[in-house]
XYZ file of C-alpha atoms in Angstrom:
374
model
C -0.600 -11.622 29.653
C -2.498 -8.661 28.246
C -6.133 -8.775 27.167
C -7.240 -7.593 23.731
C -10.523 -6.173 22.418
C -11.141 -6.376 18.676
C -13.044 -3.272 17.556
C -14.643 -3.063 14.115
C -17.146 -0.951 12.204
C -19.180 -2.826 9.600
C -22.025 -2.585 7.164
C -23.347 -5.416 4.970
C -20.274 -7.606 5.456
C -21.852 -11.063 5.621
C -19.595 -12.324 2.800
C -16.279 -11.545 4.495
C -16.895 -11.137 8.222
C -16.668 -14.849 9.097
C -13.183 -15.110 7.602
C -12.060 -12.040 9.512
C -13.470 -13.077 12.893
C -12.355 -16.669 12.478
C -8.775 -15.531 11.943
C -8.528 -13.836 15.387
C -9.247 -16.998 17.338
C -7.216 -17.045 20.539
C -6.032 -13.461 20.060
C -9.037 -11.534 21.294
C -10.763 -11.600 24.666
C -13.627 -9.447 23.432
C -15.117 -8.581 20.041
C -16.870 -5.237 19.639
C -18.818 -4.814 16.416
C -20.367 -1.454 15.561
C -22.890 -1.780 12.771
C -23.641 1.334 10.716
C -26.807 0.135 8.994
C -26.549 -3.416 7.669
C -29.512 -4.863 5.794
C -28.056 -8.384 5.468
C -27.101 -10.942 8.137
C -23.953 -9.148 9.307
C -25.148 -8.598 12.875
C -26.363 -12.170 13.288
C -23.075 -13.482 11.947
C -21.092 -11.276 14.328
C -23.172 -12.472 17.282
C -22.454 -16.093 16.338
C -18.762 -15.379 17.036
C -19.616 -14.033 20.486
C -19.355 -10.396 19.475
C -21.066 -7.607 21.338
C -22.965 -5.700 18.638
C -23.829 -2.006 18.805
C -25.766 0.128 16.329
C -24.422 3.466 15.163
C -26.383 5.848 12.960
C -24.190 6.599 9.937
C -23.316 10.307 9.666
C -20.714 10.168 6.854
C -17.929 10.212 9.434
C -15.658 7.170 9.749
C -13.670 8.517 12.695
C -16.837 9.053 14.711
C -17.876 5.446 14.154
C -14.425 4.088 14.996
C -14.155 6.207 18.146
C -17.555 4.895 19.219
C -16.315 1.329 18.741
C -13.163 2.058 20.783
C -15.301 3.538 23.565
C -17.017 0.166 24.028
C -13.790 -1.803 24.543
C -12.923 -3.050 28.043
C -9.623 -4.932 27.534
C -6.067 -3.700 28.098
C -5.385 -3.207 24.387
C -7.485 -2.606 21.274
C -6.931 -4.346 17.937
C -8.758 -2.875 14.965
C -9.573 -4.496 11.632
C -11.858 -3.977 8.673
C -14.187 -6.759 7.584
C -12.142 -7.485 4.451
C -8.986 -7.942 6.536
C -7.849 -11.225 8.034
C -4.841 -12.716 9.779
C -2.843 -15.546 8.220
C -1.970 -18.399 10.563
C 1.745 -17.508 10.678
C 0.813 -13.959 11.648
C -1.756 -15.157 14.183
C 1.043 -17.015 15.945
C 3.193 -13.869 15.932
C 0.384 -11.802 17.445
C -0.219 -14.485 20.065
C 3.452 -14.190 21.051
C 3.003 -10.434 21.323
C -0.016 -11.003 23.553
C 2.036 -13.195 25.889
C 5.129 -10.980 26.018
C 3.969 -7.352 25.632
C 4.938 -5.145 28.562
C 2.630 -2.403 29.899
C 4.987 0.403 28.852
C 4.228 -0.278 25.168
C 1.471 2.066 23.999
C 1.137 0.774 20.427
C 2.249 -2.032 18.139
C 2.619 -1.376 14.415
C 2.139 -4.196 11.931
C 2.536 -4.615 8.200
C -0.627 -4.191 6.170
C -0.304 -6.359 3.068
C -2.482 -4.936 0.308
C -1.780 -6.874 -2.896
C 0.002 -10.002 -4.074
C 1.415 -11.515 -7.239
C 0.385 -14.867 -8.719
C 2.966 -16.625 -6.530
C 1.495 -15.130 -3.373
C 4.344 -12.681 -2.808
C 3.467 -9.309 -1.316
C 3.814 -6.553 -3.907
C 2.465 -3.599 -1.937
C 2.248 -2.956 1.773
C 2.428 -0.282 4.424
C 2.472 -0.153 8.209
C -0.318 0.740 10.604
C -0.516 1.188 14.354
C -2.722 -1.853 14.773
C -2.724 -2.637 18.500
C -3.033 0.265 20.955
C -3.273 0.615 24.705
C -6.868 1.403 25.653
C -6.130 3.694 28.590
C -4.187 6.040 26.294
C -7.517 6.976 24.706
C -6.030 7.445 21.236
C -8.558 9.040 18.876
C -9.445 8.556 15.236
C -9.301 11.735 13.161
C -11.161 12.556 9.932
C -14.575 11.890 8.374
C -13.029 9.792 5.566
C -9.580 8.207 5.154
C -9.412 8.505 8.914
C -6.220 7.905 10.861
C -5.490 6.872 14.432
C -3.537 9.596 16.224
C -0.936 7.773 18.307
C 1.593 9.495 20.553
C 4.860 7.795 21.413
C 6.949 5.241 19.577
C 5.250 1.988 18.609
C 6.755 -1.459 18.873
C 7.607 -2.453 15.285
C 6.291 -5.990 14.845
C 6.898 -8.259 11.858
C 3.327 -9.544 12.128
C 1.023 -8.662 9.245
C -2.629 -8.062 8.553
C -3.773 -9.225 5.124
C -6.250 -7.193 3.093
C -8.473 -8.891 0.534
C -10.978 -6.443 -0.871
C -14.172 -8.145 -1.976
C -16.388 -5.174 -2.823
C -16.666 -3.130 -5.996
C -15.153 0.350 -5.771
C -17.742 3.088 -5.316
C -17.671 6.884 -5.264
C -18.835 6.980 -1.610
C -15.696 8.697 -0.321
C -15.696 11.163 -3.200
C -19.296 12.094 -2.437
C -18.385 12.743 1.201
C -15.508 14.997 0.172
C -17.596 16.860 -2.402
C -20.295 17.537 0.170
C -17.697 18.890 2.584
C -16.173 21.090 -0.122
C -19.590 22.411 -1.163
C -20.322 23.241 2.465
C -17.260 25.506 2.446
C -15.146 23.409 4.811
C -11.451 24.313 4.913
C -9.536 21.114 4.189
C -6.415 20.112 6.069
C -3.344 19.230 3.969
C -4.136 15.559 4.534
C -7.704 16.030 3.288
C -6.432 17.825 0.185
C -4.241 14.811 -0.590
C -6.954 12.219 -0.087
C -9.546 14.282 -1.944
C -7.113 14.395 -4.875
C -6.761 10.611 -4.647
C -10.516 10.120 -4.784
C -10.817 12.462 -7.760
C -8.076 10.606 -9.653
C -9.495 7.159 -8.867
C -12.859 8.287 -10.219
C -11.408 9.690 -13.437
C -11.432 13.439 -12.668
C -7.791 13.880 -13.626
C -7.663 17.644 -14.187
C -9.433 18.368 -10.910
C -7.254 15.819 -9.135
C -4.099 17.494 -10.451
C -5.320 20.809 -9.080
C -5.811 19.317 -5.611
C -2.439 17.562 -5.649
C -0.868 20.949 -6.343
C -2.886 22.546 -3.539
C -1.693 19.843 -1.176
C 1.967 20.066 -2.162
C 1.925 23.848 -2.078
C 0.962 23.830 1.616
C 4.436 22.446 2.461
C 2.764 20.794 5.464
C 2.226 17.270 4.227
C 3.787 14.083 5.596
C 6.837 13.260 3.499
C 5.343 9.935 2.383
C 2.160 11.663 1.199
C 4.249 14.330 -0.551
C 6.202 11.667 -2.384
C 3.127 9.706 -3.432
C 1.331 12.901 -4.454
C 4.085 13.644 -6.971
C 3.846 10.164 -8.464
C 0.060 10.348 -8.657
C 0.168 13.849 -10.104
C 2.351 12.418 -12.868
C -0.299 9.768 -13.535
C -2.899 12.512 -13.937
C -0.753 14.352 -16.482
C -0.132 11.098 -18.311
C -3.888 10.661 -18.653
C -4.207 14.289 -19.742
C -1.461 13.786 -22.403
C 0.796 16.465 -20.901
C 4.255 14.818 -20.937
C 6.218 17.893 -19.856
C 4.134 18.253 -16.710
C 4.280 14.503 -16.196
C 8.080 14.627 -16.121
C 8.073 17.679 -13.846
C 5.790 15.890 -11.380
C 8.005 12.812 -11.327
C 11.165 14.853 -10.790
C 9.469 16.772 -7.988
C 9.782 13.635 -5.829
C 13.488 14.464 -5.560
C 12.566 17.498 -3.452
C 11.431 15.112 -0.718
C 13.896 12.236 -0.782
C 16.753 10.627 -2.656
C 15.670 8.538 -5.656
C 13.535 5.576 -4.646
C 12.935 2.509 -6.749
C 9.344 3.513 -7.501
C 10.444 6.873 -8.890
C 13.254 5.247 -10.884
C 10.829 2.825 -12.529
C 8.241 5.512 -13.237
C 10.794 7.880 -14.722
C 12.392 5.032 -16.645
C 8.996 4.168 -18.124
C 8.491 7.817 -19.120
C 11.837 7.872 -20.948
C 11.215 4.466 -22.522
C 7.961 5.816 -23.943
C 10.004 8.543 -25.618
C 12.330 5.875 -27.059
C 15.247 7.133 -24.952
C 16.371 3.615 -24.115
C 19.846 4.424 -22.780
C 18.428 7.083 -20.481
C 15.648 4.756 -19.333
C 18.173 1.987 -18.646
C 20.143 4.333 -16.362
C 17.177 4.763 -14.025
C 16.184 1.113 -14.113
C 19.769 0.130 -13.269
C 19.667 2.523 -10.336
C 16.429 0.915 -9.124
C 18.139 -2.485 -9.006
C 21.023 -1.074 -6.966
C 19.006 0.688 -4.269
C 18.607 -0.993 -0.865
C 15.139 -2.210 0.063
C 13.226 0.259 2.199
C 11.640 -1.503 5.172
C 11.752 0.697 8.283
C 9.071 3.064 7.082
C 5.354 3.618 7.701
C 4.705 4.594 4.087
C 3.695 2.548 1.064
C 6.147 -0.137 -0.041
C 5.980 -1.034 -3.741
C 7.745 -4.398 -3.726
C 7.778 -5.008 -7.483
C 9.871 -1.886 -8.149
C 12.416 -3.261 -5.655
C 12.578 -6.698 -7.260
C 11.584 -7.921 -10.725
C 10.088 -4.903 -12.512
C 13.289 -2.888 -13.155
C 15.037 -6.029 -14.411
C 12.184 -6.816 -16.793
C 12.257 -3.260 -18.101
C 16.044 -3.419 -18.491
C 15.485 -6.532 -20.577
C 13.276 -4.453 -22.882
C 15.690 -1.515 -22.975
C 18.702 -3.622 -23.905
C 16.680 -5.588 -26.437
C 15.770 -2.297 -28.155
C 19.451 -1.360 -28.084
C 20.448 -4.664 -29.668
C 22.306 -5.841 -26.561
C 20.614 -9.223 -26.461
C 22.895 -11.077 -24.052
C 22.584 -8.237 -21.560
C 18.825 -8.220 -22.082
C 18.680 -11.974 -21.472
C 20.676 -11.538 -18.265
C 18.093 -9.115 -16.854
C 15.250 -11.366 -17.927
C 16.775 -14.129 -15.793
C 17.142 -11.646 -12.944
C 13.434 -10.789 -13.207
C 12.562 -14.501 -13.326
C 14.495 -15.066 -10.087
C 11.968 -12.877 -8.264
C 8.845 -13.907 -10.236
C 9.489 -17.380 -11.687
C 5.946 -17.966 -12.900
C 5.491 -14.576 -14.573
C 4.479 -15.173 -18.224
C 6.630 -12.343 -19.585
C 9.854 -13.931 -18.381
C 8.897 -17.298 -19.860
C 8.029 -15.689 -23.207
C 11.285 -13.703 -23.194
C 13.341 -16.812 -22.488
C 11.973 -18.485 -25.615
C 12.556 -15.277 -27.564
C 16.222 -15.066 -26.558
C 16.792 -18.734 -27.323
C 15.740 -17.992 -30.900
C 17.475 -14.607 -31.089
C 20.835 -15.763 -29.700
C 20.853 -19.315 -31.037
C 24.028 -21.166 -30.033
C 25.185 -18.126 -28.057
C 22.243 -18.415 -25.666
C 23.143 -19.476 -22.142
C 20.519 -20.019 -19.486
C 21.994 -18.131 -16.564
C 21.535 -19.019 -12.934
C 20.946 -15.521 -11.624
C 20.922 -14.862 -7.908
C 20.081 -11.772 -5.938
C 23.098 -9.921 -4.481
C 22.190 -10.941 -0.909
C 22.239 -14.617 -1.971
C 25.545 -14.542 -3.817
C 28.432 -16.268 -2.081
C 26.214 -18.654 -0.153
C 27.013 -22.331 -0.391
C 30.086 -21.602 -2.496
């Protein structure tokens, strides 16, 4: 059985750290906490879980802090988490099985990183991260902000997940770090251009963000998943700037990097719906419902565009077109995936009134469920 060191960097995390450390019970043989300047009880709380606590003077460089934490590990493998991450019990059991069965030839294990959930607790956005890495490989973190772990070799693709539950208010910390680097004349890598654009957009600097998305895309050196997301986010900037032509161009630019994905279909459908082109919008929403789910990918997974959202939007399209039975059908399809969503419940009452005696409450099932028990 392998041994595992948990390595974390923290600052003022007394509100969330106990949940995080409590969730790794039985998984870790060592807990390394690197504190970057807490003024609350974070360090005392970490020590109460048996953690070894180190101080690190903050230098506006996340990778430096994470590499320092990795340097203090002594176990066979390193697991990394943030303080607002935790492991659900079902996933803890999966990671425990990995601990008991992992062979020494495996250099890394990737896990799902679940970022947001609907009211029913279903995951609506996730991505994958190399979460458990072999210590002797000496993998390094790269980048002052939005750092990434540079892993060589193919990871074991686990179905275990880490759950993220952000409990802090968004700040402009990362934007300030990027601005200081830009003002110092630093030449940004393509990846930095992309994440700087993200920070600008999230802080409301849409015109400047659009400029940096273009700079990033024009390098032709970005990761395909970042390229794809940059196009979608560039479209959001132009939407905020009330430039619909450029918004459409940005959305369609995704097709330079991949075949249509459900997220693009829903975004482009929404653009056309806003222009009252309901037939055209319905075409793209229908395509979104027909596409296979993308799972074997390290990039962002937008679950709602693969499930209920295109059906709900088709309900609206066909209602505008006066095709009420067809609209009702797609409302039931949306309700299959999100049964407690208020829009579907409201629509059901609406169609009962609209269709009267012609209304039929359909038992809609997803394609993969059809034919079962029949």
